[in-house]
Amino acid sequence: MTETRNGKGLLIVVSAPSGAGKTSLCQELTRTLPNLTHSISYTTRAPRNGEVNGKDYWFVSVETFEKMVAERAFAEWARVHQNLYGTALATLDDMRNKGKDVILDIDTQGAMQLREKMPDGAYIFILPPSMEILEERLRKRQSDREDEIQRRMAKAREEIAAYSSYDYIVVNEEFQTALAELKAIVTAEKCKVAYINNSWVDTTFLGG
Ligand code: 5GP
């Protein structure tokens, strides 16, 4: 088959307030799009029940994290809910150069840092249908205490305020609809001029 694309992997960056359904949507997206890989972040927070090092996160000490910051090993990093989180630059570049599409599930501070460095990415913000539904979803998780819920609601307001810095907004009212919208964004990104194989255009159409 003719290589019409240049083979560089997409950068898909997704942020959302906690409870908007971002994790399930991203998991389903990577399950159904075989070329899409979830970037594994580094974090200083303790693993939750069932979380696996190297699968959910790379769980590291504050010392290790700070050393990586000093060595400029992160494409972006931020403090979220008292813990540090970061995306390794080398891994991200490596995956994209190998043609893998990469999806990052990161907070708004990290996404804004990355946007400066990597403007070729697709920056997507997922919204819940309303604040009431967001609160309802947070309560259904039960694992969170009242003060934790209030803290997450305040954080959600803060994060939603950054919506206009993103390229796309997906409202997660109905899971399958939101998923279809995310898939459409990935497809649209693939068709961008930045991902065309220039030499194919030259030889095929321009006599180069
Ligand atoms: P959790 O601890 O619940 O897994 O994640 C808390 C928040 O940290 C989420 O909003 C998640 O998107 C964000 N996060 C996870 N990994 C990274 C990362 O590498 N960089 C940044 N900036 N945020 C991250």
PDB file of C-alpha atoms and ligand atoms in Angstrom:
ATOM      1  CA  MET A   1       0.000   0.000   0.000  1.00  0.00           C
ATOM      2  CA  THR A   2       1.218   3.520  -0.759  1.00  0.00           C
ATOM      3  CA  GLU A   3       2.498   5.364   2.292  1.00  0.00           C
ATOM      4  CA  THR A   4       0.414   8.503   2.190  1.00  0.00           C
ATOM      5  CA  ARG A   5       1.306   9.443   5.780  1.00  0.00           C
ATOM      6  CA  ASN A   6       4.737  10.328   7.128  1.00  0.00           C
ATOM      7  CA  GLY A   7       4.622   7.704   9.870  1.00  0.00           C
ATOM      8  CA  LYS A   8       4.976  10.038  12.831  1.00  0.00           C
ATOM      9  CA  GLY A   9       2.709   9.070  15.732  1.00  0.00           C
ATOM     10  CA  LEU A  10      -0.031  11.393  16.922  1.00  0.00           C
ATOM     11  CA  LEU A  11       0.066  13.161  20.257  1.00  0.00           C
ATOM     12  CA  ILE A  12      -3.352  13.112  21.919  1.00  0.00           C
ATOM     13  CA  VAL A  13      -3.612  14.964  25.221  1.00  0.00           C
ATOM     14  CA  VAL A  14      -6.721  14.528  27.352  1.00  0.00           C
ATOM     15  CA  SER A  15      -7.636  16.442  30.501  1.00  0.00           C
ATOM     16  CA  ALA A  16     -10.822  16.429  32.549  1.00  0.00           C
ATOM     17  CA  PRO A  17     -11.973  17.018  36.086  1.00  0.00           C
ATOM     18  CA  SER A  18     -12.037  13.868  38.169  1.00  0.00           C
ATOM     19  CA  GLY A  19     -15.427  12.153  37.712  1.00  0.00           C
ATOM     20  CA  ALA A  20     -15.880  13.204  34.071  1.00  0.00           C
ATOM     21  CA  GLY A  21     -15.171   9.657  32.903  1.00  0.00           C
ATOM     22  CA  LYS A  22     -11.786  10.340  31.343  1.00  0.00           C
ATOM     23  CA  THR A  23     -10.105   7.122  32.507  1.00  0.00           C
ATOM     24  CA  SER A  24     -12.817   4.803  31.128  1.00  0.00           C
ATOM     25  CA  LEU A  25     -12.974   6.731  27.858  1.00  0.00           C
ATOM     26  CA  CYS A  26      -9.196   6.645  27.391  1.00  0.00           C
ATOM     27  CA  GLN A  27      -9.068   2.929  28.234  1.00  0.00           C
ATOM     28  CA  GLU A  28     -11.791   2.109  25.725  1.00  0.00           C
ATOM     29  CA  LEU A  29     -10.141   4.288  23.108  1.00  0.00           C
ATOM     30  CA  THR A  30      -6.773   2.500  23.450  1.00  0.00           C
ATOM     31  CA  ARG A  31      -8.548  -0.872  23.459  1.00  0.00           C
ATOM     32  CA  THR A  32     -10.334  -0.151  20.192  1.00  0.00           C
ATOM     33  CA  LEU A  33      -7.606   1.776  18.349  1.00  0.00           C
ATOM     34  CA  PRO A  34      -4.678  -0.658  18.065  1.00  0.00           C
ATOM     35  CA  ASN A  35      -2.063   1.946  17.168  1.00  0.00           C
ATOM     36  CA  LEU A  36      -2.897   4.109  20.174  1.00  0.00           C
ATOM     37  CA  THR A  37      -0.780   3.639  23.311  1.00  0.00           C
ATOM     38  CA  HIS A  38      -1.354   5.118  26.728  1.00  0.00           C
ATOM     39  CA  SER A  39       1.675   6.988  28.028  1.00  0.00           C
ATOM     40  CA  ILE A  40       2.691   5.761  31.481  1.00  0.00           C
ATOM     41  CA  SER A  41       3.352   8.712  33.766  1.00  0.00           C
ATOM     42  CA  TYR A  42       5.743   8.924  36.684  1.00  0.00           C
ATOM     43  CA  THR A  43       4.189   9.735  40.040  1.00  0.00           C
ATOM     44  CA  THR A  44       5.185  10.104  43.664  1.00  0.00           C
ATOM     45  CA  ARG A  45       1.756   9.043  44.925  1.00  0.00           C
ATOM     46  CA  ALA A  46       1.364   5.597  46.492  1.00  0.00           C
ATOM     47  CA  PRO A  47      -0.190   2.865  44.325  1.00  0.00           C
ATOM     48  CA  ARG A  48      -3.891   2.275  44.920  1.00  0.00           C
ATOM     49  CA  ASN A  49      -5.300  -1.219  45.335  1.00  0.00           C
ATOM     50  CA  GLY A  50      -4.697  -3.208  42.174  1.00  0.00           C
ATOM     51  CA  GLU A  51      -2.441  -0.639  40.514  1.00  0.00           C
ATOM     52  CA  VAL A  52       0.671  -2.101  38.919  1.00  0.00           C
ATOM     53  CA  ASN A  53       4.064  -0.404  38.580  1.00  0.00           C
ATOM     54  CA  GLY A  54       4.896   0.063  34.906  1.00  0.00           C
ATOM     55  CA  LYS A  55       1.285  -0.423  33.842  1.00  0.00           C
ATOM     56  CA  ASP A  56      -0.766   2.257  35.605  1.00  0.00           C
ATOM     57  CA  TYR A  57       2.161   4.487  36.555  1.00  0.00           C
ATOM     58  CA  TRP A  58       5.845   4.354  37.305  1.00  0.00           C
ATOM     59  CA  PHE A  59       5.703   4.810  41.072  1.00  0.00           C
ATOM     60  CA  VAL A  60       8.838   6.638  42.225  1.00  0.00           C
ATOM     61  CA  SER A  61      10.145   8.460  45.309  1.00  0.00           C
ATOM     62  CA  VAL A  62      10.145  12.260  45.574  1.00  0.00           C
ATOM     63  CA  GLU A  63      13.970  12.108  45.335  1.00  0.00           C
ATOM     64  CA  THR A  64      13.868  10.185  42.053  1.00  0.00           C
ATOM     65  CA  PHE A  65      11.199  12.498  40.669  1.00  0.00           C
ATOM     66  CA  GLU A  66      13.167  15.627  41.614  1.00  0.00           C
ATOM     67  CA  LYS A  67      16.310  14.190  40.056  1.00  0.00           C
ATOM     68  CA  MET A  68      14.383  13.649  36.815  1.00  0.00           C
ATOM     69  CA  VAL A  69      13.119  17.255  36.951  1.00  0.00           C
ATOM     70  CA  ALA A  70      16.717  18.492  37.396  1.00  0.00           C
ATOM     71  CA  GLU A  71      17.850  16.346  34.454  1.00  0.00           C
ATOM     72  CA  ARG A  72      15.036  17.775  32.318  1.00  0.00           C
ATOM     73  CA  ALA A  73      13.715  14.281  31.753  1.00  0.00           C
ATOM     74  CA  PHE A  74      10.073  15.390  31.723  1.00  0.00           C
ATOM     75  CA  ALA A  75       8.138  16.769  28.764  1.00  0.00           C
ATOM     76  CA  GLU A  76       5.829  18.229  31.434  1.00  0.00           C
ATOM     77  CA  TRP A  77       5.242  17.746  35.127  1.00  0.00           C
ATOM     78  CA  ALA A  78       2.929  19.126  37.786  1.00  0.00           C
ATOM     79  CA  ARG A  79       1.817  18.847  41.392  1.00  0.00           C
ATOM     80  CA  VAL A  80      -1.727  17.472  41.526  1.00  0.00           C
ATOM     81  CA  HIS A  81      -3.562  16.756  44.818  1.00  0.00           C
ATOM     82  CA  GLN A  82      -0.273  16.980  46.804  1.00  0.00           C
ATOM     83  CA  ASN A  83       1.551  14.515  44.548  1.00  0.00           C
ATOM     84  CA  LEU A  84       3.945  14.958  41.650  1.00  0.00           C
ATOM     85  CA  TYR A  85       3.142  13.620  38.181  1.00  0.00           C
ATOM     86  CA  GLY A  86       5.191  13.774  35.001  1.00  0.00           C
ATOM     87  CA  THR A  87       5.544  12.493  31.432  1.00  0.00           C
ATOM     88  CA  ALA A  88       8.987  11.252  30.369  1.00  0.00           C
ATOM     89  CA  LEU A  89      10.173  13.160  27.305  1.00  0.00           C
ATOM     90  CA  ALA A  90      12.417  10.426  25.834  1.00  0.00           C
ATOM     91  CA  THR A  91       9.684   7.762  25.953  1.00  0.00           C
ATOM     92  CA  LEU A  92       7.154  10.091  24.378  1.00  0.00           C
ATOM     93  CA  ASP A  93       9.475  11.094  21.515  1.00  0.00           C
ATOM     94  CA  ASP A  94      10.588   7.522  21.010  1.00  0.00           C
ATOM     95  CA  MET A  95       7.053   6.159  20.712  1.00  0.00           C
ATOM     96  CA  ARG A  96       5.982   8.869  18.281  1.00  0.00           C
ATOM     97  CA  ASN A  97       9.110   8.466  16.168  1.00  0.00           C
ATOM     98  CA  LYS A  98       8.344   4.762  15.921  1.00  0.00           C
ATOM     99  CA  GLY A  99       4.911   5.665  14.553  1.00  0.00           C
ATOM    100  CA  LYS A 100       2.890   4.915  17.674  1.00  0.00           C
ATOM    101  CA  ASP A 101       0.010   7.271  18.440  1.00  0.00           C
ATOM    102  CA  VAL A 102       0.286   8.281  22.088  1.00  0.00           C
ATOM    103  CA  ILE A 103      -2.468   9.370  24.445  1.00  0.00           C
ATOM    104  CA  LEU A 104      -1.647  11.319  27.602  1.00  0.00           C
ATOM    105  CA  ASP A 105      -4.102  11.599  30.461  1.00  0.00           C
ATOM    106  CA  ILE A 106      -2.748  14.629  32.308  1.00  0.00           C
ATOM    107  CA  ASP A 107      -3.985  17.620  34.272  1.00  0.00           C
ATOM    108  CA  THR A 108      -4.495  21.132  32.903  1.00  0.00           C
ATOM    109  CA  GLN A 109      -1.169  22.497  34.210  1.00  0.00           C
ATOM    110  CA  GLY A 110       0.729  19.722  32.424  1.00  0.00           C
ATOM    111  CA  ALA A 111      -1.308  20.091  29.238  1.00  0.00           C
ATOM    112  CA  MET A 112      -0.586  23.834  29.096  1.00  0.00           C
ATOM    113  CA  GLN A 113       3.165  23.228  29.533  1.00  0.00           C
ATOM    114  CA  LEU A 114       3.126  20.622  26.789  1.00  0.00           C
ATOM    115  CA  ARG A 115       1.187  22.836  24.430  1.00  0.00           C
ATOM    116  CA  GLU A 116       4.076  25.311  24.449  1.00  0.00           C
ATOM    117  CA  LYS A 117       6.585  22.575  23.584  1.00  0.00           C
ATOM    118  CA  MET A 118       4.476  20.349  21.358  1.00  0.00           C
ATOM    119  CA  PRO A 119       1.893  22.430  19.505  1.00  0.00           C
ATOM    120  CA  ASP A 120       1.360  19.608  16.986  1.00  0.00           C
ATOM    121  CA  GLY A 121      -0.681  17.643  19.536  1.00  0.00           C
ATOM    122  CA  ALA A 122      -4.469  17.453  19.798  1.00  0.00           C
ATOM    123  CA  TYR A 123      -5.528  18.916  23.133  1.00  0.00           C
ATOM    124  CA  ILE A 124      -8.889  17.563  24.273  1.00  0.00           C
ATOM    125  CA  PHE A 125     -10.922  18.543  27.324  1.00  0.00           C
ATOM    126  CA  ILE A 126     -13.659  16.247  28.585  1.00  0.00           C
ATOM    127  CA  LEU A 127     -16.571  17.877  30.381  1.00  0.00           C
ATOM    128  CA  PRO A 128     -19.334  16.278  32.427  1.00  0.00           C
ATOM    129  CA  PRO A 129     -22.858  17.362  31.377  1.00  0.00           C
ATOM    130  CA  SER A 130     -23.228  19.490  34.548  1.00  0.00           C
ATOM    131  CA  MET A 131     -21.700  20.159  37.986  1.00  0.00           C
ATOM    132  CA  GLU A 132     -24.638  18.302  39.592  1.00  0.00           C
ATOM    133  CA  ILE A 133     -23.916  15.186  37.545  1.00  0.00           C
ATOM    134  CA  LEU A 134     -20.206  15.481  38.299  1.00  0.00           C
ATOM    135  CA  GLU A 135     -20.951  15.572  42.047  1.00  0.00           C
ATOM    136  CA  GLU A 136     -23.345  12.642  41.703  1.00  0.00           C
ATOM    137  CA  ARG A 137     -20.670  10.614  39.880  1.00  0.00           C
ATOM    138  CA  LEU A 138     -18.068  11.439  42.523  1.00  0.00           C
ATOM    139  CA  ARG A 139     -20.451  10.335  45.282  1.00  0.00           C
ATOM    140  CA  LYS A 140     -21.202   7.044  43.534  1.00  0.00           C
ATOM    141  CA  ARG A 141     -17.540   6.149  43.792  1.00  0.00           C
ATOM    142  CA  GLN A 142     -18.051   5.939  47.570  1.00  0.00           C
ATOM    143  CA  SER A 143     -14.324   5.619  48.112  1.00  0.00           C
ATOM    144  CA  ASP A 144     -14.103   9.395  48.540  1.00  0.00           C
ATOM    145  CA  ARG A 145     -14.938  11.085  51.838  1.00  0.00           C
ATOM    146  CA  GLU A 146     -17.084  14.267  51.994  1.00  0.00           C
ATOM    147  CA  ASP A 147     -14.088  16.604  52.374  1.00  0.00           C
ATOM    148  CA  GLU A 148     -12.413  14.794  49.472  1.00  0.00           C
ATOM    149  CA  ILE A 149     -15.544  15.255  47.322  1.00  0.00           C
ATOM    150  CA  GLN A 150     -15.667  18.979  48.121  1.00  0.00           C
ATOM    151  CA  ARG A 151     -11.951  19.277  47.348  1.00  0.00           C
ATOM    152  CA  ARG A 152     -12.434  17.533  44.000  1.00  0.00           C
ATOM    153  CA  MET A 153     -15.433  19.777  43.153  1.00  0.00           C
ATOM    154  CA  ALA A 154     -13.345  22.903  43.860  1.00  0.00           C
ATOM    155  CA  LYS A 155     -10.489  21.466  41.785  1.00  0.00           C
ATOM    156  CA  ALA A 156     -12.974  20.655  38.983  1.00  0.00           C
ATOM    157  CA  ARG A 157     -14.099  24.300  38.818  1.00  0.00           C
ATOM    158  CA  GLU A 158     -10.482  25.385  38.636  1.00  0.00           C
ATOM    159  CA  GLU A 159      -9.703  22.914  35.844  1.00  0.00           C
ATOM    160  CA  ILE A 160     -12.834  23.646  33.805  1.00  0.00           C
ATOM    161  CA  ALA A 161     -11.810  27.315  33.756  1.00  0.00           C
ATOM    162  CA  ALA A 162      -8.919  26.263  31.460  1.00  0.00           C
ATOM    163  CA  TYR A 163     -11.249  24.784  28.812  1.00  0.00           C
ATOM    164  CA  SER A 164     -10.658  27.466  26.185  1.00  0.00           C
ATOM    165  CA  SER A 165      -6.957  26.605  25.912  1.00  0.00           C
ATOM    166  CA  TYR A 166      -7.842  23.223  24.380  1.00  0.00           C
ATOM    167  CA  ASP A 167      -8.575  22.372  20.733  1.00  0.00           C
ATOM    168  CA  TYR A 168     -11.534  20.084  21.324  1.00  0.00           C
ATOM    169  CA  ILE A 169     -14.286  19.708  23.918  1.00  0.00           C
ATOM    170  CA  VAL A 170     -16.061  16.385  24.405  1.00  0.00           C
ATOM    171  CA  VAL A 171     -19.082  16.337  26.712  1.00  0.00           C
ATOM    172  CA  ASN A 172     -19.396  12.936  28.332  1.00  0.00           C
ATOM    173  CA  GLU A 173     -23.145  12.656  28.775  1.00  0.00           C
ATOM    174  CA  GLU A 174     -23.450   9.323  27.023  1.00  0.00           C
ATOM    175  CA  PHE A 175     -20.338   7.107  26.971  1.00  0.00           C
ATOM    176  CA  GLN A 176     -20.639   5.736  23.407  1.00  0.00           C
ATOM    177  CA  THR A 177     -21.287   9.189  21.939  1.00  0.00           C
ATOM    178  CA  ALA A 178     -18.281  10.653  23.749  1.00  0.00           C
ATOM    179  CA  LEU A 179     -16.170   7.705  22.584  1.00  0.00           C
ATOM    180  CA  ALA A 180     -17.279   8.212  18.976  1.00  0.00           C
ATOM    181  CA  GLU A 181     -16.327  11.886  19.231  1.00  0.00           C
ATOM    182  CA  LEU A 182     -12.876  10.991  20.532  1.00  0.00           C
ATOM    183  CA  LYS A 183     -12.383   8.501  17.685  1.00  0.00           C
ATOM    184  CA  ALA A 184     -13.448  11.160  15.186  1.00  0.00           C
ATOM    185  CA  ILE A 185     -10.836  13.534  16.616  1.00  0.00           C
ATOM    186  CA  VAL A 186      -8.109  10.889  16.232  1.00  0.00           C
ATOM    187  CA  THR A 187      -9.182  10.302  12.621  1.00  0.00           C
ATOM    188  CA  ALA A 188      -9.208  14.038  11.875  1.00  0.00           C
ATOM    189  CA  GLU A 189      -5.731  14.455  13.384  1.00  0.00           C
ATOM    190  CA  LYS A 190      -4.385  11.697  11.109  1.00  0.00           C
ATOM    191  CA  CYS A 191      -5.586  13.700   8.101  1.00  0.00           C
ATOM    192  CA  LYS A 192      -3.715  16.865   9.079  1.00  0.00           C
ATOM    193  CA  VAL A 193      -1.131  18.224   6.668  1.00  0.00           C
ATOM    194  CA  ALA A 194       1.528  17.742   9.367  1.00  0.00           C
ATOM    195  CA  TYR A 195       1.180  13.975   8.966  1.00  0.00           C
ATOM    196  CA  ILE A 196       1.252  13.749   5.176  1.00  0.00           C
ATOM    197  CA  ASN A 197       4.147  11.992   3.441  1.00  0.00           C
ATOM    198  CA  ASN A 198       5.586  14.962   1.518  1.00  0.00           C
ATOM    199  CA  SER A 199       7.715  12.824  -0.788  1.00  0.00           C
ATOM    200  CA  TRP A 200       4.656  10.807  -1.804  1.00  0.00           C
ATOM    201  CA  VAL A 201       2.853  14.052  -2.781  1.00  0.00           C
ATOM    202  CA  ASP A 202       5.948  15.310  -4.614  1.00  0.00           C
ATOM    203  CA  THR A 203       6.555  12.163  -6.658  1.00  0.00           C
ATOM    204  CA  THR A 204       2.913  11.326  -7.263  1.00  0.00           C
ATOM    205  CA  PHE A 205       1.510  14.736  -8.129  1.00  0.00           C
ATOM    206  CA  LEU A 206       4.237  17.314  -8.534  1.00  0.00           C
ATOM    207  CA  GLY A 207       6.770  15.443 -10.661  1.00  0.00           C
ATOM    208  CA  GLY A 208       9.431  15.703  -7.945  1.00  0.00           C
TER     209      GLY A 208
HETATM  210  P1  5GP B   1      -4.709   9.936  39.841  1.00  0.00           P
HETATM  211  O1  5GP B   1      -3.775  10.069  40.995  1.00  0.00           O
HETATM  212  O2  5GP B   1      -6.152   9.958  40.268  1.00  0.00           O
HETATM  213  O3  5GP B   1      -4.368   8.739  38.984  1.00  0.00           O
HETATM  214  O4  5GP B   1      -4.505  11.197  38.898  1.00  0.00           O
HETATM  215  C1  5GP B   1      -4.717  12.486  39.395  1.00  0.00           C
HETATM  216  C2  5GP B   1      -4.552  13.506  38.293  1.00  0.00           C
HETATM  217  O5  5GP B   1      -3.204  13.530  37.822  1.00  0.00           O
HETATM  218  C3  5GP B   1      -5.409  13.258  37.054  1.00  0.00           C
HETATM  219  O6  5GP B   1      -6.044  14.477  36.704  1.00  0.00           O
HETATM  220  C4  5GP B   1      -4.424  12.870  35.995  1.00  0.00           C
HETATM  221  O7  5GP B   1      -4.849  13.289  34.712  1.00  0.00           O
HETATM  222  C5  5GP B   1      -3.200  13.639  36.424  1.00  0.00           C
HETATM  223  N1  5GP B   1      -1.963  13.083  35.866  1.00  0.00           N
HETATM  224  C6  5GP B   1      -1.649  11.773  35.685  1.00  0.00           C
HETATM  225  N2  5GP B   1      -0.454  11.643  35.104  1.00  0.00           N
HETATM  226  C7  5GP B   1       0.008  12.900  34.889  1.00  0.00           C
HETATM  227  C8  5GP B   1       1.198  13.434  34.296  1.00  0.00           C
HETATM  228  O8  5GP B   1       2.088  12.736  33.834  1.00  0.00           O
HETATM  229  N3  5GP B   1       1.296  14.782  34.262  1.00  0.00           N
HETATM  230  C9  5GP B   1       0.344  15.619  34.755  1.00  0.00           C
HETATM  231  N4  5GP B   1       0.541  16.924  34.637  1.00  0.00           N
HETATM  232  N5  5GP B   1      -0.786  15.155  35.306  1.00  0.00           N
HETATM  233  C10 5GP B   1      -0.951  13.821  35.383  1.00  0.00           C
END
